[in-house]
């Protein structure tokens, strides 16, 4: 067995109960990281932590709402109290929210999506920054092809705005935190086989959608959606020393899908 890439490091993964977050938590743990698995569903988090423990890794669950400053600050304090360091932050938690024509999208629905996706990412990095600055480290943010390369998902206005905002946040903080040897990058997945799409509420989007006829198949590279495990491999790369000179960069992981239907 070869040397692990994250031996001795501590990683915080938000949205760790399912999908990309769970896949990343498992992979980072296999590569030697101690993992603080944060999410809002205790049962799912215990499954993730249990899988890491069963494989001989170290992890513990943190039930918190990423949009609540007090809860998130307390979660970071728990990481510090337990392990005394933080080297990797995967700011992955988010929602798809409501997709609807702008006349039907309620202000509180727009604000909820921005609060979870953009403000939640801001708070995650804000409260993690003092720990990351102690030794340097890596932050990886999960954005999307939506709002960065793809604008044809009519009705996804709030979601796209939140994802575009995450890219700007990443670039701002990459420069601000560079002197402390903290790298900040953002990944932009396309269609990935996770449950987040099942939690999307769509209302009347077909009424305003611009009709487009795509060529046969929407996934040029592999003929179907990517997997959470493929995204986790990108997260591992950006968290590792192999990416030591990469910061302030967005990376699309979508099998060229967004180039076809942007």
PDB file of C-alpha atoms in Angstrom:
ATOM      1  CA  UNK A   1       0.000   0.000   0.000  1.00  0.00           C
ATOM      2  CA  UNK A   2       1.394   3.402  -1.002  1.00  0.00           C
ATOM      3  CA  UNK A   3       1.667   6.452   1.200  1.00  0.00           C
ATOM      4  CA  UNK A   4      -1.566   8.301   1.848  1.00  0.00           C
ATOM      5  CA  UNK A   5      -1.826  11.893   0.661  1.00  0.00           C
ATOM      6  CA  UNK A   6      -3.393  13.547   3.705  1.00  0.00           C
ATOM      7  CA  UNK A   7      -1.735  11.725   6.580  1.00  0.00           C
ATOM      8  CA  UNK A   8      -2.149  13.593   9.865  1.00  0.00           C
ATOM      9  CA  UNK A   9      -4.370  16.311   8.461  1.00  0.00           C
ATOM     10  CA  UNK A  10      -7.832  17.308   9.595  1.00  0.00           C
ATOM     11  CA  UNK A  11     -10.649  17.929   7.127  1.00  0.00           C
ATOM     12  CA  UNK A  12     -14.059  19.540   7.577  1.00  0.00           C
ATOM     13  CA  UNK A  13     -16.650  18.382   5.045  1.00  0.00           C
ATOM     14  CA  UNK A  14     -20.050  20.085   4.936  1.00  0.00           C
ATOM     15  CA  UNK A  15     -23.026  18.280   3.443  1.00  0.00           C
ATOM     16  CA  UNK A  16     -21.216  15.089   4.447  1.00  0.00           C
ATOM     17  CA  UNK A  17     -24.336  12.974   4.901  1.00  0.00           C
ATOM     18  CA  UNK A  18     -24.913  12.143   1.248  1.00  0.00           C
ATOM     19  CA  UNK A  19     -23.846  12.575  -2.352  1.00  0.00           C
ATOM     20  CA  UNK A  20     -20.621  14.411  -3.164  1.00  0.00           C
ATOM     21  CA  UNK A  21     -19.992  15.329   0.475  1.00  0.00           C
ATOM     22  CA  UNK A  22     -20.223  11.737   1.662  1.00  0.00           C
ATOM     23  CA  UNK A  23     -18.033  10.454  -1.178  1.00  0.00           C
ATOM     24  CA  UNK A  24     -15.427  13.113  -0.415  1.00  0.00           C
ATOM     25  CA  UNK A  25     -15.486  12.423   3.327  1.00  0.00           C
ATOM     26  CA  UNK A  26     -14.878   8.714   2.708  1.00  0.00           C
ATOM     27  CA  UNK A  27     -12.068   9.355   0.231  1.00  0.00           C
ATOM     28  CA  UNK A  28     -10.297  11.980   2.340  1.00  0.00           C
ATOM     29  CA  UNK A  29     -10.440   9.590   5.294  1.00  0.00           C
ATOM     30  CA  UNK A  30      -8.978   6.766   3.191  1.00  0.00           C
ATOM     31  CA  UNK A  31      -6.146   9.130   2.311  1.00  0.00           C
ATOM     32  CA  UNK A  32      -5.308   9.671   5.970  1.00  0.00           C
ATOM     33  CA  UNK A  33      -7.352  12.702   7.002  1.00  0.00           C
ATOM     34  CA  UNK A  34      -9.337  12.899  10.206  1.00  0.00           C
ATOM     35  CA  UNK A  35     -12.797  14.022   9.102  1.00  0.00           C
ATOM     36  CA  UNK A  36     -15.311  16.306  10.796  1.00  0.00           C
ATOM     37  CA  UNK A  37     -18.523  15.397   8.971  1.00  0.00           C
ATOM     38  CA  UNK A  38     -20.986  18.279   9.127  1.00  0.00           C
ATOM     39  CA  UNK A  39     -24.601  18.271   8.018  1.00  0.00           C
ATOM     40  CA  UNK A  40     -28.166  18.790   9.173  1.00  0.00           C
ATOM     41  CA  UNK A  41     -29.356  15.163   9.241  1.00  0.00           C
ATOM     42  CA  UNK A  42     -27.921  13.185  12.140  1.00  0.00           C
ATOM     43  CA  UNK A  43     -28.804   9.731  10.795  1.00  0.00           C
ATOM     44  CA  UNK A  44     -26.992  10.344   7.517  1.00  0.00           C
ATOM     45  CA  UNK A  45     -23.944  11.752   9.270  1.00  0.00           C
ATOM     46  CA  UNK A  46     -23.721   8.723  11.543  1.00  0.00           C
ATOM     47  CA  UNK A  47     -23.739   6.502   8.447  1.00  0.00           C
ATOM     48  CA  UNK A  48     -20.831   8.444   6.966  1.00  0.00           C
ATOM     49  CA  UNK A  49     -18.876   8.434  10.226  1.00  0.00           C
ATOM     50  CA  UNK A  50     -19.666   4.761  10.778  1.00  0.00           C
ATOM     51  CA  UNK A  51     -18.286   3.863   7.356  1.00  0.00           C
ATOM     52  CA  UNK A  52     -15.079   5.796   8.074  1.00  0.00           C
ATOM     53  CA  UNK A  53     -14.698   4.166  11.492  1.00  0.00           C
ATOM     54  CA  UNK A  54     -15.297   0.703  10.026  1.00  0.00           C
ATOM     55  CA  UNK A  55     -12.495   1.293   7.522  1.00  0.00           C
ATOM     56  CA  UNK A  56     -10.081   2.209  10.304  1.00  0.00           C
ATOM     57  CA  UNK A  57     -10.303   5.977   9.893  1.00  0.00           C
ATOM     58  CA  UNK A  58     -11.125   8.766  12.331  1.00  0.00           C
ATOM     59  CA  UNK A  59     -14.248  10.907  12.102  1.00  0.00           C
ATOM     60  CA  UNK A  60     -16.986  12.512  14.137  1.00  0.00           C
ATOM     61  CA  UNK A  61     -20.379  14.027  13.246  1.00  0.00           C
ATOM     62  CA  UNK A  62     -21.332  17.676  13.557  1.00  0.00           C
ATOM     63  CA  UNK A  63     -25.036  18.476  13.248  1.00  0.00           C
ATOM     64  CA  UNK A  64     -25.329  22.121  12.256  1.00  0.00           C
ATOM     65  CA  UNK A  65     -27.076  24.508   9.884  1.00  0.00           C
ATOM     66  CA  UNK A  66     -24.449  26.141   7.663  1.00  0.00           C
ATOM     67  CA  UNK A  67     -26.636  29.241   7.350  1.00  0.00           C
ATOM     68  CA  UNK A  68     -26.636  29.789  11.125  1.00  0.00           C
ATOM     69  CA  UNK A  69     -23.518  31.707  12.242  1.00  0.00           C
ATOM     70  CA  UNK A  70     -23.690  30.579  15.866  1.00  0.00           C
ATOM     71  CA  UNK A  71     -24.092  26.901  14.993  1.00  0.00           C
ATOM     72  CA  UNK A  72     -21.263  26.995  12.471  1.00  0.00           C
ATOM     73  CA  UNK A  73     -18.895  28.850  14.787  1.00  0.00           C
ATOM     74  CA  UNK A  74     -19.620  26.277  17.497  1.00  0.00           C
ATOM     75  CA  UNK A  75     -18.944  23.411  15.066  1.00  0.00           C
ATOM     76  CA  UNK A  76     -15.535  24.850  14.201  1.00  0.00           C
ATOM     77  CA  UNK A  77     -14.762  25.216  17.912  1.00  0.00           C
ATOM     78  CA  UNK A  78     -15.548  21.524  18.348  1.00  0.00           C
ATOM     79  CA  UNK A  79     -13.070  20.616  15.618  1.00  0.00           C
ATOM     80  CA  UNK A  80     -10.398  22.714  17.313  1.00  0.00           C
ATOM     81  CA  UNK A  81     -11.157  21.228  20.727  1.00  0.00           C
ATOM     82  CA  UNK A  82     -10.965  17.664  19.435  1.00  0.00           C
ATOM     83  CA  UNK A  83      -8.010  17.793  17.083  1.00  0.00           C
ATOM     84  CA  UNK A  84      -6.378  21.200  17.562  1.00  0.00           C
ATOM     85  CA  UNK A  85      -5.972  21.900  13.869  1.00  0.00           C
ATOM     86  CA  UNK A  86      -7.785  22.221  10.551  1.00  0.00           C
ATOM     87  CA  UNK A  87      -6.055  21.703   7.220  1.00  0.00           C
ATOM     88  CA  UNK A  88      -8.788  21.071   4.648  1.00  0.00           C
ATOM     89  CA  UNK A  89     -12.270  22.550   4.276  1.00  0.00           C
ATOM     90  CA  UNK A  90     -14.679  21.169   1.711  1.00  0.00           C
ATOM     91  CA  UNK A  91     -17.515  23.719   1.648  1.00  0.00           C
ATOM     92  CA  UNK A  92     -19.958  21.513  -0.171  1.00  0.00           C
ATOM     93  CA  UNK A  93     -23.356  21.866   1.524  1.00  0.00           C
ATOM     94  CA  UNK A  94     -26.116  23.538  -0.448  1.00  0.00           C
ATOM     95  CA  UNK A  95     -29.596  23.279  -1.894  1.00  0.00           C
ATOM     96  CA  UNK A  96     -31.134  23.477  -5.342  1.00  0.00           C
ATOM     97  CA  UNK A  97     -34.099  25.371  -3.938  1.00  0.00           C
ATOM     98  CA  UNK A  98     -37.063  26.495  -6.014  1.00  0.00           C
ATOM     99  CA  UNK A  99     -36.801  26.820  -9.795  1.00  0.00           C
ATOM    100  CA  UNK A 100     -39.591  28.990 -11.173  1.00  0.00           C
ATOM    101  CA  UNK A 101     -40.276  31.958 -13.470  1.00  0.00           C
ATOM    102  CA  UNK A 102     -39.197  35.202 -11.854  1.00  0.00           C
ATOM    103  CA  UNK A 103     -42.794  36.398 -11.380  1.00  0.00           C
ATOM    104  CA  UNK A 104     -43.538  33.243  -9.393  1.00  0.00           C
ATOM    105  CA  UNK A 105     -40.290  33.024  -7.433  1.00  0.00           C
ATOM    106  CA  UNK A 106     -41.086  34.384  -3.985  1.00  0.00           C
ATOM    107  CA  UNK A 107     -38.552  36.734  -2.374  1.00  0.00           C
ATOM    108  CA  UNK A 108     -38.170  34.399   0.586  1.00  0.00           C
ATOM    109  CA  UNK A 109     -37.450  31.478  -1.786  1.00  0.00           C
ATOM    110  CA  UNK A 110     -34.729  33.463  -3.540  1.00  0.00           C
ATOM    111  CA  UNK A 111     -33.255  34.523  -0.205  1.00  0.00           C
ATOM    112  CA  UNK A 112     -33.328  30.977   1.197  1.00  0.00           C
ATOM    113  CA  UNK A 113     -31.267  29.660  -1.716  1.00  0.00           C
ATOM    114  CA  UNK A 114     -28.734  32.496  -1.419  1.00  0.00           C
ATOM    115  CA  UNK A 115     -28.583  32.108   2.360  1.00  0.00           C
ATOM    116  CA  UNK A 116     -27.828  28.393   2.204  1.00  0.00           C
ATOM    117  CA  UNK A 117     -25.512  28.312  -0.791  1.00  0.00           C
ATOM    118  CA  UNK A 118     -23.636  31.605  -0.722  1.00  0.00           C
ATOM    119  CA  UNK A 119     -23.929  32.863   2.843  1.00  0.00           C
ATOM    120  CA  UNK A 120     -23.397  29.306   4.119  1.00  0.00           C
ATOM    121  CA  UNK A 121     -20.154  29.051   2.151  1.00  0.00           C
ATOM    122  CA  UNK A 122     -19.039  32.458   3.422  1.00  0.00           C
ATOM    123  CA  UNK A 123     -19.711  31.466   7.024  1.00  0.00           C
ATOM    124  CA  UNK A 124     -17.945  28.116   6.641  1.00  0.00           C
ATOM    125  CA  UNK A 125     -14.747  29.742   5.409  1.00  0.00           C
ATOM    126  CA  UNK A 126     -15.041  32.729   7.778  1.00  0.00           C
ATOM    127  CA  UNK A 127     -15.072  30.618  10.919  1.00  0.00           C
ATOM    128  CA  UNK A 128     -12.564  28.076   9.592  1.00  0.00           C
ATOM    129  CA  UNK A 129     -10.030  30.707   8.493  1.00  0.00           C
ATOM    130  CA  UNK A 130      -8.316  31.255  11.875  1.00  0.00           C
ATOM    131  CA  UNK A 131      -7.594  27.523  12.178  1.00  0.00           C
ATOM    132  CA  UNK A 132      -6.462  27.201   8.565  1.00  0.00           C
ATOM    133  CA  UNK A 133      -4.048  30.119   8.971  1.00  0.00           C
ATOM    134  CA  UNK A 134      -2.098  28.313  11.709  1.00  0.00           C
ATOM    135  CA  UNK A 135      -0.391  25.951   9.263  1.00  0.00           C
ATOM    136  CA  UNK A 136      -1.802  26.819   5.871  1.00  0.00           C
ATOM    137  CA  UNK A 137      -4.284  24.586   4.128  1.00  0.00           C
ATOM    138  CA  UNK A 138      -6.806  24.148   1.359  1.00  0.00           C
ATOM    139  CA  UNK A 139     -10.423  25.154   0.843  1.00  0.00           C
ATOM    140  CA  UNK A 140     -12.556  23.613  -1.880  1.00  0.00           C
ATOM    141  CA  UNK A 141     -16.001  25.061  -2.634  1.00  0.00           C
ATOM    142  CA  UNK A 142     -18.741  23.242  -4.531  1.00  0.00           C
ATOM    143  CA  UNK A 143     -20.388  25.527  -7.081  1.00  0.00           C
ATOM    144  CA  UNK A 144     -21.938  24.273 -10.339  1.00  0.00           C
ATOM    145  CA  UNK A 145     -21.897  24.584 -14.103  1.00  0.00           C
ATOM    146  CA  UNK A 146     -25.097  26.593 -13.556  1.00  0.00           C
ATOM    147  CA  UNK A 147     -24.313  30.293 -13.267  1.00  0.00           C
ATOM    148  CA  UNK A 148     -20.730  29.749 -14.436  1.00  0.00           C
ATOM    149  CA  UNK A 149     -20.957  28.115 -17.879  1.00  0.00           C
ATOM    150  CA  UNK A 150     -24.593  27.087 -18.198  1.00  0.00           C
ATOM    151  CA  UNK A 151     -27.513  29.519 -18.260  1.00  0.00           C
ATOM    152  CA  UNK A 152     -30.122  27.435 -20.067  1.00  0.00           C
ATOM    153  CA  UNK A 153     -31.760  25.947 -16.970  1.00  0.00           C
ATOM    154  CA  UNK A 154     -34.606  28.422 -17.059  1.00  0.00           C
ATOM    155  CA  UNK A 155     -36.065  29.168 -13.646  1.00  0.00           C
ATOM    156  CA  UNK A 156     -32.858  28.347 -11.761  1.00  0.00           C
ATOM    157  CA  UNK A 157     -32.228  32.051 -11.199  1.00  0.00           C
ATOM    158  CA  UNK A 158     -31.584  31.923  -7.463  1.00  0.00           C
ATOM    159  CA  UNK A 159     -29.440  28.805  -7.748  1.00  0.00           C
ATOM    160  CA  UNK A 160     -27.346  30.180 -10.615  1.00  0.00           C
ATOM    161  CA  UNK A 161     -26.788  33.470  -8.790  1.00  0.00           C
ATOM    162  CA  UNK A 162     -25.651  31.644  -5.665  1.00  0.00           C
ATOM    163  CA  UNK A 163     -23.210  29.526  -7.668  1.00  0.00           C
ATOM    164  CA  UNK A 164     -21.773  32.503  -9.556  1.00  0.00           C
ATOM    165  CA  UNK A 165     -21.354  34.215  -6.192  1.00  0.00           C
ATOM    166  CA  UNK A 166     -19.380  31.261  -4.857  1.00  0.00           C
ATOM    167  CA  UNK A 167     -16.883  31.621  -7.711  1.00  0.00           C
ATOM    168  CA  UNK A 168     -16.399  35.323  -6.917  1.00  0.00           C
ATOM    169  CA  UNK A 169     -16.066  34.519  -3.214  1.00  0.00           C
ATOM    170  CA  UNK A 170     -13.400  31.930  -4.013  1.00  0.00           C
ATOM    171  CA  UNK A 171     -11.319  34.363  -6.071  1.00  0.00           C
ATOM    172  CA  UNK A 172     -11.545  37.112  -3.468  1.00  0.00           C
ATOM    173  CA  UNK A 173     -10.510  34.817  -0.615  1.00  0.00           C
ATOM    174  CA  UNK A 174      -7.780  33.057  -2.610  1.00  0.00           C
ATOM    175  CA  UNK A 175      -5.916  36.352  -2.793  1.00  0.00           C
ATOM    176  CA  UNK A 176      -6.754  37.462   0.742  1.00  0.00           C
ATOM    177  CA  UNK A 177      -5.608  34.179   2.316  1.00  0.00           C
ATOM    178  CA  UNK A 178      -2.596  33.560   0.073  1.00  0.00           C
ATOM    179  CA  UNK A 179      -0.138  35.202   2.485  1.00  0.00           C
ATOM    180  CA  UNK A 180      -1.201  32.641   5.078  1.00  0.00           C
ATOM    181  CA  UNK A 181      -0.598  29.756   2.659  1.00  0.00           C
ATOM    182  CA  UNK A 182      -4.298  28.931   2.425  1.00  0.00           C
ATOM    183  CA  UNK A 183      -5.386  27.899  -1.057  1.00  0.00           C
ATOM    184  CA  UNK A 184      -9.016  28.406  -2.128  1.00  0.00           C
ATOM    185  CA  UNK A 185     -10.494  26.763  -5.226  1.00  0.00           C
ATOM    186  CA  UNK A 186     -13.965  26.017  -6.520  1.00  0.00           C
ATOM    187  CA  UNK A 187     -15.316  23.019  -8.408  1.00  0.00           C
ATOM    188  CA  UNK A 188     -18.212  23.263 -10.845  1.00  0.00           C
ATOM    189  CA  UNK A 189     -19.890  19.872 -11.318  1.00  0.00           C
ATOM    190  CA  UNK A 190     -22.359  19.168 -14.098  1.00  0.00           C
ATOM    191  CA  UNK A 191     -24.933  16.397 -13.901  1.00  0.00           C
ATOM    192  CA  UNK A 192     -23.855  14.101 -11.076  1.00  0.00           C
ATOM    193  CA  UNK A 193     -25.793  11.097  -9.841  1.00  0.00           C
ATOM    194  CA  UNK A 194     -26.803  12.382  -6.386  1.00  0.00           C
ATOM    195  CA  UNK A 195     -30.087  12.982  -4.595  1.00  0.00           C
ATOM    196  CA  UNK A 196     -29.936  16.800  -4.707  1.00  0.00           C
ATOM    197  CA  UNK A 197     -31.975  16.909  -7.916  1.00  0.00           C
ATOM    198  CA  UNK A 198     -34.756  15.005  -6.166  1.00  0.00           C
ATOM    199  CA  UNK A 199     -35.010  17.897  -3.703  1.00  0.00           C
ATOM    200  CA  UNK A 200     -35.529  20.541  -6.395  1.00  0.00           C
ATOM    201  CA  UNK A 201     -38.936  22.197  -6.550  1.00  0.00           C
ATOM    202  CA  UNK A 202     -39.773  23.209 -10.126  1.00  0.00           C
ATOM    203  CA  UNK A 203     -42.826  25.348 -10.849  1.00  0.00           C
ATOM    204  CA  UNK A 204     -44.010  26.255 -14.365  1.00  0.00           C
ATOM    205  CA  UNK A 205     -40.486  26.452 -15.795  1.00  0.00           C
ATOM    206  CA  UNK A 206     -41.586  24.916 -19.095  1.00  0.00           C
ATOM    207  CA  UNK A 207     -43.772  27.983 -19.730  1.00  0.00           C
ATOM    208  CA  UNK A 208     -40.739  30.261 -19.952  1.00  0.00           C
ATOM    209  CA  UNK A 209     -38.067  27.849 -21.163  1.00  0.00           C
ATOM    210  CA  UNK A 210     -36.482  28.674 -24.523  1.00  0.00           C
ATOM    211  CA  UNK A 211     -37.012  25.628 -26.784  1.00  0.00           C
ATOM    212  CA  UNK A 212     -33.723  24.020 -27.779  1.00  0.00           C
ATOM    213  CA  UNK A 213     -33.125  20.750 -29.607  1.00  0.00           C
ATOM    214  CA  UNK A 214     -29.923  19.077 -28.463  1.00  0.00           C
ATOM    215  CA  UNK A 215     -27.992  16.545 -30.485  1.00  0.00           C
ATOM    216  CA  UNK A 216     -28.438  12.944 -29.458  1.00  0.00           C
ATOM    217  CA  UNK A 217     -27.292  12.718 -25.854  1.00  0.00           C
ATOM    218  CA  UNK A 218     -26.433  15.504 -23.422  1.00  0.00           C
ATOM    219  CA  UNK A 219     -23.315  13.930 -21.924  1.00  0.00           C
ATOM    220  CA  UNK A 220     -20.552  13.941 -24.549  1.00  0.00           C
ATOM    221  CA  UNK A 221     -17.719  12.244 -22.665  1.00  0.00           C
ATOM    222  CA  UNK A 222     -19.261   9.235 -20.965  1.00  0.00           C
ATOM    223  CA  UNK A 223     -22.853   9.143 -22.206  1.00  0.00           C
ATOM    224  CA  UNK A 224     -24.367   9.785 -18.779  1.00  0.00           C
ATOM    225  CA  UNK A 225     -24.023  11.769 -15.555  1.00  0.00           C
ATOM    226  CA  UNK A 226     -20.817  11.676 -13.552  1.00  0.00           C
ATOM    227  CA  UNK A 227     -20.530  10.100 -10.122  1.00  0.00           C
ATOM    228  CA  UNK A 228     -19.978  11.541  -6.680  1.00  0.00           C
ATOM    229  CA  UNK A 229     -16.804   9.461  -6.473  1.00  0.00           C
ATOM    230  CA  UNK A 230     -15.378  11.168  -9.566  1.00  0.00           C
ATOM    231  CA  UNK A 231     -15.984  14.564  -7.986  1.00  0.00           C
ATOM    232  CA  UNK A 232     -14.405  13.349  -4.741  1.00  0.00           C
ATOM    233  CA  UNK A 233     -11.202  12.554  -6.647  1.00  0.00           C
ATOM    234  CA  UNK A 234     -11.026  16.196  -7.786  1.00  0.00           C
ATOM    235  CA  UNK A 235     -11.579  17.382  -4.218  1.00  0.00           C
ATOM    236  CA  UNK A 236      -8.751  15.133  -3.039  1.00  0.00           C
ATOM    237  CA  UNK A 237      -6.423  16.519  -5.694  1.00  0.00           C
ATOM    238  CA  UNK A 238      -7.157  20.135  -4.751  1.00  0.00           C
ATOM    239  CA  UNK A 239      -6.759  19.348  -1.045  1.00  0.00           C
ATOM    240  CA  UNK A 240      -3.439  17.581  -1.561  1.00  0.00           C
ATOM    241  CA  UNK A 241       0.102  18.815  -2.056  1.00  0.00           C
ATOM    242  CA  UNK A 242      -0.219  17.869  -5.730  1.00  0.00           C
ATOM    243  CA  UNK A 243      -2.204  21.120  -6.126  1.00  0.00           C
ATOM    244  CA  UNK A 244       0.217  23.242  -4.089  1.00  0.00           C
ATOM    245  CA  UNK A 245       0.412  26.016  -6.718  1.00  0.00           C
ATOM    246  CA  UNK A 246      -3.309  26.132  -7.577  1.00  0.00           C
ATOM    247  CA  UNK A 247      -5.483  28.777  -5.937  1.00  0.00           C
ATOM    248  CA  UNK A 248      -8.296  31.063  -7.029  1.00  0.00           C
ATOM    249  CA  UNK A 249      -9.264  28.685  -9.810  1.00  0.00           C
ATOM    250  CA  UNK A 250     -12.577  27.208 -10.882  1.00  0.00           C
ATOM    251  CA  UNK A 251     -12.517  23.684 -12.319  1.00  0.00           C
ATOM    252  CA  UNK A 252     -15.439  22.268 -14.239  1.00  0.00           C
ATOM    253  CA  UNK A 253     -16.100  18.562 -13.831  1.00  0.00           C
ATOM    254  CA  UNK A 254     -18.905  17.753 -16.213  1.00  0.00           C
ATOM    255  CA  UNK A 255     -17.599  15.604 -19.066  1.00  0.00           C
ATOM    256  CA  UNK A 256     -17.847  18.623 -21.441  1.00  0.00           C
ATOM    257  CA  UNK A 257     -21.627  18.808 -20.863  1.00  0.00           C
ATOM    258  CA  UNK A 258     -21.650  22.563 -20.272  1.00  0.00           C
ATOM    259  CA  UNK A 259     -19.794  23.191 -23.536  1.00  0.00           C
ATOM    260  CA  UNK A 260     -22.654  21.484 -25.362  1.00  0.00           C
ATOM    261  CA  UNK A 261     -25.609  23.146 -23.707  1.00  0.00           C
ATOM    262  CA  UNK A 262     -24.341  26.379 -22.145  1.00  0.00           C
TER     263      UNK A 262
END
